[in-house]
């Protein structure tokens, strides 16, 4: 086969064999999928360990609610700095360090309480560690979106974002039984130790293997050209593009991300979707133990059922959306129709307080989480809408506003349980967010890439 040289921003790359086709973008997607599984396992493992941890450390439900919410306080605050650093330094460097640091923070949680301290001190340490976890995980999802924008054409981007976004469900489906078993057999600490070590190792793999499209040793010129022609921004993390992005985003342009009706519709919908996510990743296993009277091992396995349904729903939502796009359906309809149908299903959570049958409740939760997965196209919307001058910043704003739900939801549920002694109000509160999402989709209007307007005279 003939050899070719791919020109990079820093000069010509080494000659390599030209291939008619390569699929390196799917290997890249596979890697960020695995990292996102670890990401969500790290942020949600406390929900499985929570029942055992509260007994061991003497923590109350309200205190646990605040500990759960600490992650989101920091995660929200860290979004804009994280997006700015991604636009400035690119995904490889920022994502790699984020992965290593959040894994270290997870590892340290396992050591909390080994030395006897007052309960308030223990709560403060756990709260601080969750703050650290939130700060260092902040660039992760904007980085995922940035990478798919670089590596995938528009017609494949719904599926690509659905794949990495669905990792959150697989994380619960995989790690809820594993964490439940480890907690049951060895105590709550060992899940934190295992995930922390796994993340550090994965960080080393990331730094060794990952590159921008033009410099990746496995990619072919034909694949790069196909991505570029299909609307992929393959040059997004090249040195010249990163240098240009440092000087092009003005205060006026930044302000347009907060005044766009289209983006505000996305922000509202993403908040509602995340409220459902945070219920499942924080209080749901505890609900199974305290309200449905299962032991921690049973709760771990049963919690995996809705999570697996969410994973299948997430994959289906992205597939259907891109299929509709390829069949000539408008971008707006292709993204919104699965989202609306999914959130209607998610509202089935509101029915759960009206039955005392655990199998029926698990079935309703499974359908609701399946629907939530189908509707979880927020990052597909974000990659379709994001102006190229602020690709990561715009996604970070969406993620910041959406993850305010992670602050509000655990605390509201904690107070509702403390005040009423049951989960009924909490379940109605969570299920009502399906209707909030529908309002967001209505506000959004037509989906298109935002083009910054000139500064007014």
Coordinates of C-alpha atoms in Angstrom, one line a residue:
X1 CA 0.0 0.0 0.0
X2 CA 1.2 3.5 -0.6
X3 CA 2.4 5.7 2.2
X4 CA 1.2 9.1 3.1
X5 CA 2.1 12.0 5.4
X6 CA -0.6 13.7 7.5
X7 CA 0.1 17.4 8.0
X8 CA -0.3 18.6 11.6
X9 CA -0.3 22.0 13.1
X10 CA 3.3 21.5 14.3
X11 CA 4.6 20.2 10.9
X12 CA 4.4 16.9 9.0
X13 CA 3.9 13.7 10.9
X14 CA 5.9 10.6 10.3
X15 CA 4.9 8.7 7.1
X16 CA 2.5 5.8 7.6
X17 CA 0.5 3.4 5.5
X18 CA -2.6 4.9 4.0
X19 CA -5.7 2.8 4.7
X20 CA -9.0 3.1 2.9
X21 CA -10.9 3.0 6.2
X22 CA -10.2 2.9 9.9
X23 CA -12.4 3.0 12.9
X24 CA -10.2 4.6 15.5
X25 CA -13.0 6.9 16.5
X26 CA -14.8 3.9 18.0
X27 CA -11.8 2.9 20.0
X28 CA -11.6 6.5 21.3
X29 CA -15.3 6.2 22.2
X30 CA -14.7 2.9 23.9
X31 CA -12.0 4.4 26.1
X32 CA -14.1 7.4 27.2
X33 CA -17.0 5.0 27.9
X34 CA -14.8 3.0 30.3
X35 CA -13.5 6.1 32.0
X36 CA -17.1 7.4 32.4
X37 CA -18.1 4.1 33.9
X38 CA -15.4 4.6 36.5
X39 CA -16.4 8.3 36.8
X40 CA -20.0 7.4 37.8
X41 CA -18.9 4.5 40.0
X42 CA -16.7 6.9 42.0
X43 CA -19.5 9.4 42.4
X44 CA -22.3 6.9 43.2
X45 CA -20.5 4.2 45.2
X46 CA -21.4 6.1 48.5
X47 CA -25.0 5.3 47.7
X48 CA -24.4 1.6 48.0
X49 CA -22.0 2.0 51.0
X50 CA -24.3 4.6 52.6
X51 CA -26.5 2.3 54.7
X52 CA -23.4 0.5 56.2
X53 CA -21.4 3.7 56.4
X54 CA -24.1 5.6 58.4
X55 CA -24.3 2.8 60.9
X56 CA -20.5 2.5 61.2
X57 CA -19.8 6.2 61.5
X58 CA -23.0 7.4 63.2
X59 CA -24.3 9.7 60.4
X60 CA -27.9 10.8 60.3
X61 CA -30.1 10.9 57.1
X62 CA -29.9 14.7 56.9
X63 CA -26.1 14.7 57.3
X64 CA -25.9 12.0 54.6
X65 CA -28.0 14.2 52.3
X66 CA -25.6 17.0 52.7
X67 CA -22.6 14.7 52.1
X68 CA -24.3 13.5 48.9
X69 CA -24.9 17.0 47.8
X70 CA -21.3 18.2 48.4
X71 CA -20.2 16.6 45.2
X72 CA -22.6 18.7 43.2
X73 CA -21.8 22.0 45.0
X74 CA -18.2 21.6 43.8
X75 CA -19.1 20.0 40.5
X76 CA -21.3 23.0 39.6
X77 CA -18.7 25.6 40.6
X78 CA -16.0 23.7 38.8
X79 CA -17.8 23.5 35.4
X80 CA -16.9 27.0 34.0
X81 CA -13.2 26.8 35.1
X82 CA -13.1 23.2 33.8
X83 CA -14.6 24.3 30.4
X84 CA -12.2 27.2 30.2
X85 CA -9.2 25.0 30.8
X86 CA -10.4 22.5 28.3
X87 CA -10.8 25.2 25.6
X88 CA -7.3 26.5 26.6
X89 CA -5.3 23.2 27.0
X90 CA -7.3 20.6 25.2
X91 CA -9.0 17.3 26.3
X92 CA -5.9 15.0 26.6
X93 CA -4.1 16.9 29.3
X94 CA -7.2 18.1 31.3
X95 CA -9.1 14.8 31.2
X96 CA -6.0 12.7 32.1
X97 CA -5.2 14.8 35.2
X98 CA -8.9 14.9 36.2
X99 CA -9.1 11.1 36.1
X100 CA -6.0 10.6 38.2
X101 CA -7.0 13.2 40.8
X102 CA -10.6 12.0 41.2
X103 CA -9.4 8.5 41.7
X104 CA -7.0 9.6 44.4
X105 CA -9.9 11.4 46.2
X106 CA -12.0 8.2 46.0
X107 CA -9.2 6.2 47.5
X108 CA -8.8 8.5 50.4
X109 CA -12.5 8.1 51.4
X110 CA -11.8 4.5 52.3
X111 CA -9.5 5.7 55.2
X112 CA -12.1 8.0 56.8
X113 CA -13.1 6.9 60.3
X114 CA -10.1 4.5 60.8
X115 CA -9.0 7.0 63.6
X116 CA -11.8 7.7 66.1
X117 CA -13.1 11.2 65.7
X118 CA -16.4 13.1 66.7
X119 CA -19.2 12.5 64.2
X120 CA -19.2 16.2 63.1
X121 CA -15.5 15.9 62.2
X122 CA -16.2 12.7 60.2
X123 CA -19.1 14.4 58.4
X124 CA -16.8 17.4 57.7
X125 CA -14.1 15.2 56.3
X126 CA -16.5 13.3 54.0
X127 CA -18.1 16.5 52.9
X128 CA -14.7 17.9 52.0
X129 CA -13.6 14.8 50.1
X130 CA -16.9 14.9 48.1
X131 CA -16.2 18.6 47.3
X132 CA -12.7 17.6 46.0
X133 CA -14.3 14.8 44.0
X134 CA -16.7 17.3 42.4
X135 CA -14.1 19.8 41.5
X136 CA -11.7 17.4 39.8
X137 CA -14.5 15.5 38.0
X138 CA -15.9 18.8 36.6
X139 CA -14.1 18.6 33.2
X140 CA -15.0 15.0 32.5
X141 CA -18.4 15.3 30.7
X142 CA -17.4 18.5 28.8
X143 CA -14.3 16.6 27.8
X144 CA -16.4 13.7 26.6
X145 CA -18.5 16.1 24.5
X146 CA -15.4 17.8 23.1
X147 CA -13.8 14.5 22.1
X148 CA -17.0 13.3 20.3
X149 CA -17.2 16.7 18.5
X150 CA -13.6 16.1 17.3
X151 CA -13.9 12.5 16.4
X152 CA -17.5 12.0 15.1
X153 CA -19.5 13.4 12.2
X154 CA -22.9 14.9 13.0
X155 CA -24.9 11.8 11.8
X156 CA -23.0 9.6 14.3
X157 CA -22.9 12.1 17.2
X158 CA -26.2 11.2 18.8
X159 CA -25.1 7.6 19.2
X160 CA -21.6 8.6 20.3
X161 CA -22.9 10.9 23.1
X162 CA -25.5 8.3 24.0
X163 CA -22.7 5.7 24.5
X164 CA -20.6 7.8 26.9
X165 CA -23.7 9.1 28.6
X166 CA -25.1 5.6 29.1
X167 CA -21.9 4.6 30.9
X168 CA -23.5 6.1 34.0
X169 CA -26.2 3.4 34.0
X170 CA -23.8 0.6 33.3
X171 CA -21.7 1.9 36.2
X172 CA -24.6 1.3 38.5
X173 CA -25.6 -2.0 36.8
X174 CA -22.0 -3.3 37.2
X175 CA -20.9 -1.8 40.4
X176 CA -24.1 -1.8 42.5
X177 CA -23.9 -5.7 42.8
X178 CA -20.1 -5.6 43.2
X179 CA -20.2 -2.8 45.8
X180 CA -23.1 -4.5 47.5
X181 CA -21.2 -7.8 47.7
X182 CA -17.9 -6.2 48.8
X183 CA -19.7 -4.1 51.5
X184 CA -21.6 -7.2 52.7
X185 CA -18.5 -9.4 52.8
X186 CA -15.7 -7.0 53.7
X187 CA -17.2 -3.7 54.8
X188 CA -17.9 -0.4 53.1
X189 CA -14.2 0.8 52.7
X190 CA -13.0 -1.8 50.1
X191 CA -15.1 -0.5 47.2
X192 CA -13.4 2.9 47.5
X193 CA -10.0 1.3 47.6
X194 CA -10.7 -0.8 44.5
X195 CA -12.2 2.0 42.4
X196 CA -9.4 4.5 43.4
X197 CA -6.6 2.1 42.3
X198 CA -8.5 1.2 39.0
X199 CA -8.8 4.9 38.1
X200 CA -5.2 5.7 38.6
X201 CA -4.2 2.8 36.4
X202 CA -6.7 4.0 33.7
X203 CA -5.2 7.4 33.9
X204 CA -1.8 6.0 32.9
X205 CA -3.4 4.3 29.9
X206 CA -5.1 7.5 28.9
X207 CA -1.8 9.5 28.8
X208 CA -0.1 6.7 26.9
X209 CA -2.7 6.1 24.2
X210 CA -4.8 9.2 23.6
X211 CA -4.0 11.8 21.0
X212 CA -5.8 14.4 18.7
X213 CA -7.1 12.9 15.4
X214 CA -4.2 14.2 13.2
X215 CA -1.5 12.7 15.5
X216 CA -3.1 9.5 16.5
X217 CA -1.0 6.5 15.4
X218 CA -4.0 4.4 14.5
X219 CA -6.2 6.8 12.5
X220 CA -6.1 6.9 8.7
X221 CA -6.3 10.1 6.6
X222 CA -9.6 8.8 5.0
X223 CA -11.2 8.5 8.4
X224 CA -10.1 12.1 9.3
X225 CA -11.5 13.4 6.1
X226 CA -14.8 11.5 6.5
X227 CA -15.2 13.0 10.0
X228 CA -14.3 16.5 8.8
X229 CA -16.7 16.3 5.8
X230 CA -19.5 15.1 8.1
X231 CA -19.2 18.1 10.4
X232 CA -16.7 16.8 13.0
X233 CA -14.3 19.5 14.3
X234 CA -11.2 17.5 13.9
X235 CA -8.9 20.5 14.4
X236 CA -10.5 21.5 17.7
X237 CA -7.5 20.5 19.9
X238 CA -4.7 21.4 17.5
X239 CA -2.2 23.9 18.8
X240 CA -3.4 26.7 16.5
X241 CA -7.0 26.1 17.3
X242 CA -6.3 26.1 21.1
X243 CA -4.3 29.3 20.8
X244 CA -7.1 31.0 18.8
X245 CA -9.8 29.9 21.3
X246 CA -7.8 31.7 24.1
X247 CA -8.4 35.1 22.4
X248 CA -11.7 34.8 20.6
X249 CA -14.3 34.4 23.3
X250 CA -15.4 37.9 24.4
X251 CA -17.6 38.9 27.3
X252 CA -20.4 39.7 24.8
X253 CA -20.2 36.2 23.3
X254 CA -20.1 34.6 26.7
X255 CA -23.2 36.5 27.6
X256 CA -25.1 35.1 24.6
X257 CA -24.8 31.6 26.1
X258 CA -27.0 32.9 29.0
X259 CA -29.5 34.8 26.9
X260 CA -30.2 32.2 24.2
X261 CA -33.7 30.8 24.5
X262 CA -32.5 27.6 22.9
X263 CA -29.8 27.1 25.5
X264 CA -32.1 27.9 28.4
X265 CA -34.5 25.3 27.2
X266 CA -31.6 22.8 27.2
X267 CA -30.6 24.0 30.7
X268 CA -34.1 23.4 32.2
X269 CA -34.4 20.0 30.5
X270 CA -30.9 18.9 31.7
X271 CA -31.7 19.9 35.2
X272 CA -34.8 17.8 35.2
X273 CA -33.0 14.7 33.7
X274 CA -30.2 15.1 36.3
X275 CA -32.7 15.2 39.2
X276 CA -33.8 11.7 38.2
X277 CA -30.2 10.6 37.9
X278 CA -29.2 11.9 41.3
X279 CA -32.1 10.1 43.0
X280 CA -31.0 6.8 41.5
X281 CA -27.3 7.4 42.3
X282 CA -27.8 8.6 45.9
X283 CA -31.0 7.6 47.6
X284 CA -32.4 4.7 45.6
X285 CA -30.4 1.9 47.2
X286 CA -31.1 3.3 50.6
X287 CA -34.8 3.4 49.7
X288 CA -34.6 -0.3 48.9
X289 CA -33.0 -1.0 52.3
X290 CA -35.0 1.3 54.6
X291 CA -38.4 1.5 52.9
X292 CA -38.5 -1.9 51.1
X293 CA -36.6 -3.8 53.9
X294 CA -34.0 -5.5 51.7
X295 CA -30.5 -6.2 53.0
X296 CA -27.5 -4.4 51.4
X297 CA -26.6 -7.4 49.2
X298 CA -30.2 -7.6 47.8
X299 CA -30.3 -3.9 47.3
X300 CA -27.1 -3.9 45.4
X301 CA -28.4 -6.5 42.9
X302 CA -31.9 -5.0 42.6
X303 CA -30.5 -1.5 42.1
X304 CA -28.7 -2.9 39.0
X305 CA -32.0 -3.7 37.3
X306 CA -33.2 -0.1 36.7
X307 CA -29.7 0.9 35.9
X308 CA -29.4 -1.8 33.2
X309 CA -32.7 -0.6 31.8
X310 CA -31.3 3.0 31.8
X311 CA -28.3 1.8 29.9
X312 CA -30.4 0.1 27.2
X313 CA -32.7 3.1 27.0
X314 CA -29.7 5.5 26.6
X315 CA -28.3 3.4 23.8
X316 CA -31.7 3.2 22.1
X317 CA -32.4 6.9 22.4
X318 CA -29.1 7.8 20.7
X319 CA -29.7 5.1 18.0
X320 CA -33.3 6.2 17.3
X321 CA -32.3 9.9 17.2
X322 CA -29.5 9.4 14.7
X323 CA -31.6 6.9 12.6
X324 CA -34.3 9.6 12.3
X325 CA -31.7 12.1 11.3
X326 CA -30.4 9.8 8.6
X327 CA -34.0 9.2 7.3
X328 CA -34.4 12.9 6.7
X329 CA -36.1 14.0 9.9
X330 CA -35.1 17.4 11.1
X331 CA -32.4 17.7 13.7
X332 CA -34.9 19.3 16.1
X333 CA -37.5 16.5 15.8
X334 CA -34.8 13.8 15.8
X335 CA -33.4 15.0 19.2
X336 CA -36.7 16.0 20.8
X337 CA -39.1 13.1 20.0
X338 CA -37.0 10.4 22.0
X339 CA -36.5 12.9 24.8
X340 CA -40.2 13.7 25.2
X341 CA -41.3 10.0 25.1
X342 CA -38.5 9.1 27.6
X343 CA -39.5 11.7 30.1
X344 CA -43.2 10.7 29.9
X345 CA -42.1 7.2 30.9
X346 CA -39.9 8.7 33.7
X347 CA -42.9 10.1 35.4
X348 CA -44.0 6.6 36.3
X349 CA -42.0 7.1 39.5
X350 CA -45.0 9.1 40.8
X351 CA -47.1 5.9 40.9
X352 CA -44.8 4.1 43.3
X353 CA -46.2 5.5 46.5
X354 CA -49.6 4.0 45.6
X355 CA -48.5 0.4 45.9
X356 CA -46.8 -1.7 48.6
X357 CA -45.6 -4.4 46.2
X358 CA -41.8 -4.4 45.9
X359 CA -41.8 -6.3 42.6
X360 CA -44.2 -3.7 41.1
X361 CA -42.2 -0.8 42.5
X362 CA -39.0 -2.2 41.0
X363 CA -40.9 -2.7 37.6
X364 CA -42.1 0.9 37.7
X365 CA -38.6 2.2 38.6
X366 CA -37.1 0.1 35.8
X367 CA -39.5 1.6 33.2
X368 CA -38.9 5.1 34.6
X369 CA -35.2 4.7 34.4
X370 CA -35.4 3.2 30.9
X371 CA -37.4 6.3 29.9
X372 CA -34.9 8.6 31.5
X373 CA -32.1 6.8 29.6
X374 CA -34.0 7.3 26.3
X375 CA -34.4 11.0 27.1
X376 CA -30.7 11.5 28.1
X377 CA -29.7 13.3 24.9
X378 CA -28.5 16.5 26.6
X379 CA -25.0 16.1 25.4
X380 CA -26.2 15.4 21.9
X381 CA -28.1 18.7 22.0
X382 CA -25.1 20.4 23.4
X383 CA -22.7 19.3 20.7
X384 CA -25.3 20.3 18.0
X385 CA -25.8 23.7 19.6
X386 CA -22.4 24.7 20.8
X387 CA -20.6 27.6 19.0
X388 CA -17.2 26.4 17.8
X389 CA -15.5 29.3 19.6
X390 CA -16.8 28.0 22.9
X391 CA -17.3 24.3 22.5
X392 CA -16.4 23.2 26.0
X393 CA -17.5 26.4 27.8
X394 CA -21.1 26.1 26.5
X395 CA -21.2 22.4 27.5
X396 CA -19.9 23.3 30.9
X397 CA -22.6 25.9 31.5
X398 CA -25.2 23.3 30.6
X399 CA -23.6 20.8 32.9
X400 CA -23.3 23.3 35.7
X401 CA -26.9 24.4 35.6
X402 CA -28.1 20.8 35.1
X403 CA -26.1 19.6 38.1
X404 CA -27.7 22.1 40.5
X405 CA -30.2 19.2 40.6
X406 CA -27.4 17.2 42.4
X407 CA -27.4 19.8 45.1
X408 CA -31.1 20.2 45.5
X409 CA -32.4 16.6 45.0
X410 CA -30.4 14.8 47.8
X411 CA -31.0 17.5 50.3
X412 CA -34.8 17.8 49.6
X413 CA -35.1 14.0 49.8
X414 CA -33.2 13.9 53.1
X415 CA -35.4 16.5 54.7
X416 CA -38.6 14.9 53.3
X417 CA -37.6 11.5 54.8
X418 CA -36.7 13.2 58.1
X419 CA -39.9 15.1 58.3
X420 CA -42.4 12.4 57.2
X421 CA -40.6 9.1 58.0
X422 CA -41.4 7.9 54.4
X423 CA -40.2 8.2 50.8
X424 CA -43.6 9.1 49.4
X425 CA -43.1 12.9 49.0
X426 CA -39.6 12.3 47.8
X427 CA -40.8 10.0 45.0
X428 CA -43.5 12.5 43.9
X429 CA -40.8 15.2 43.9
X430 CA -38.5 13.2 41.7
X431 CA -41.2 12.0 39.3
X432 CA -42.5 15.6 38.7
X433 CA -39.2 16.5 37.0
X434 CA -40.4 14.6 33.9
X435 CA -42.9 17.4 33.4
X436 CA -40.2 20.0 34.1
X437 CA -38.2 18.5 31.2
X438 CA -41.1 18.8 28.8
X439 CA -41.3 22.5 29.6
X440 CA -37.6 22.8 28.8
X441 CA -38.1 21.1 25.4
X442 CA -40.9 23.5 24.6
X443 CA -38.7 26.5 25.5
X444 CA -35.9 25.3 23.4
X445 CA -37.5 25.8 20.0
X446 CA -35.4 24.9 16.9
X447 CA -32.1 23.1 17.5
X448 CA -29.2 24.5 15.6
X449 CA -25.5 25.5 16.1
X450 CA -25.4 28.9 17.8
X451 CA -23.5 31.6 15.9
X452 CA -22.3 34.5 17.9
X453 CA -23.6 37.8 16.8
X454 CA -21.4 40.9 16.5
X455 CA -21.0 43.2 19.4
X456 CA -23.8 45.8 19.3
X457 CA -22.7 49.3 18.3

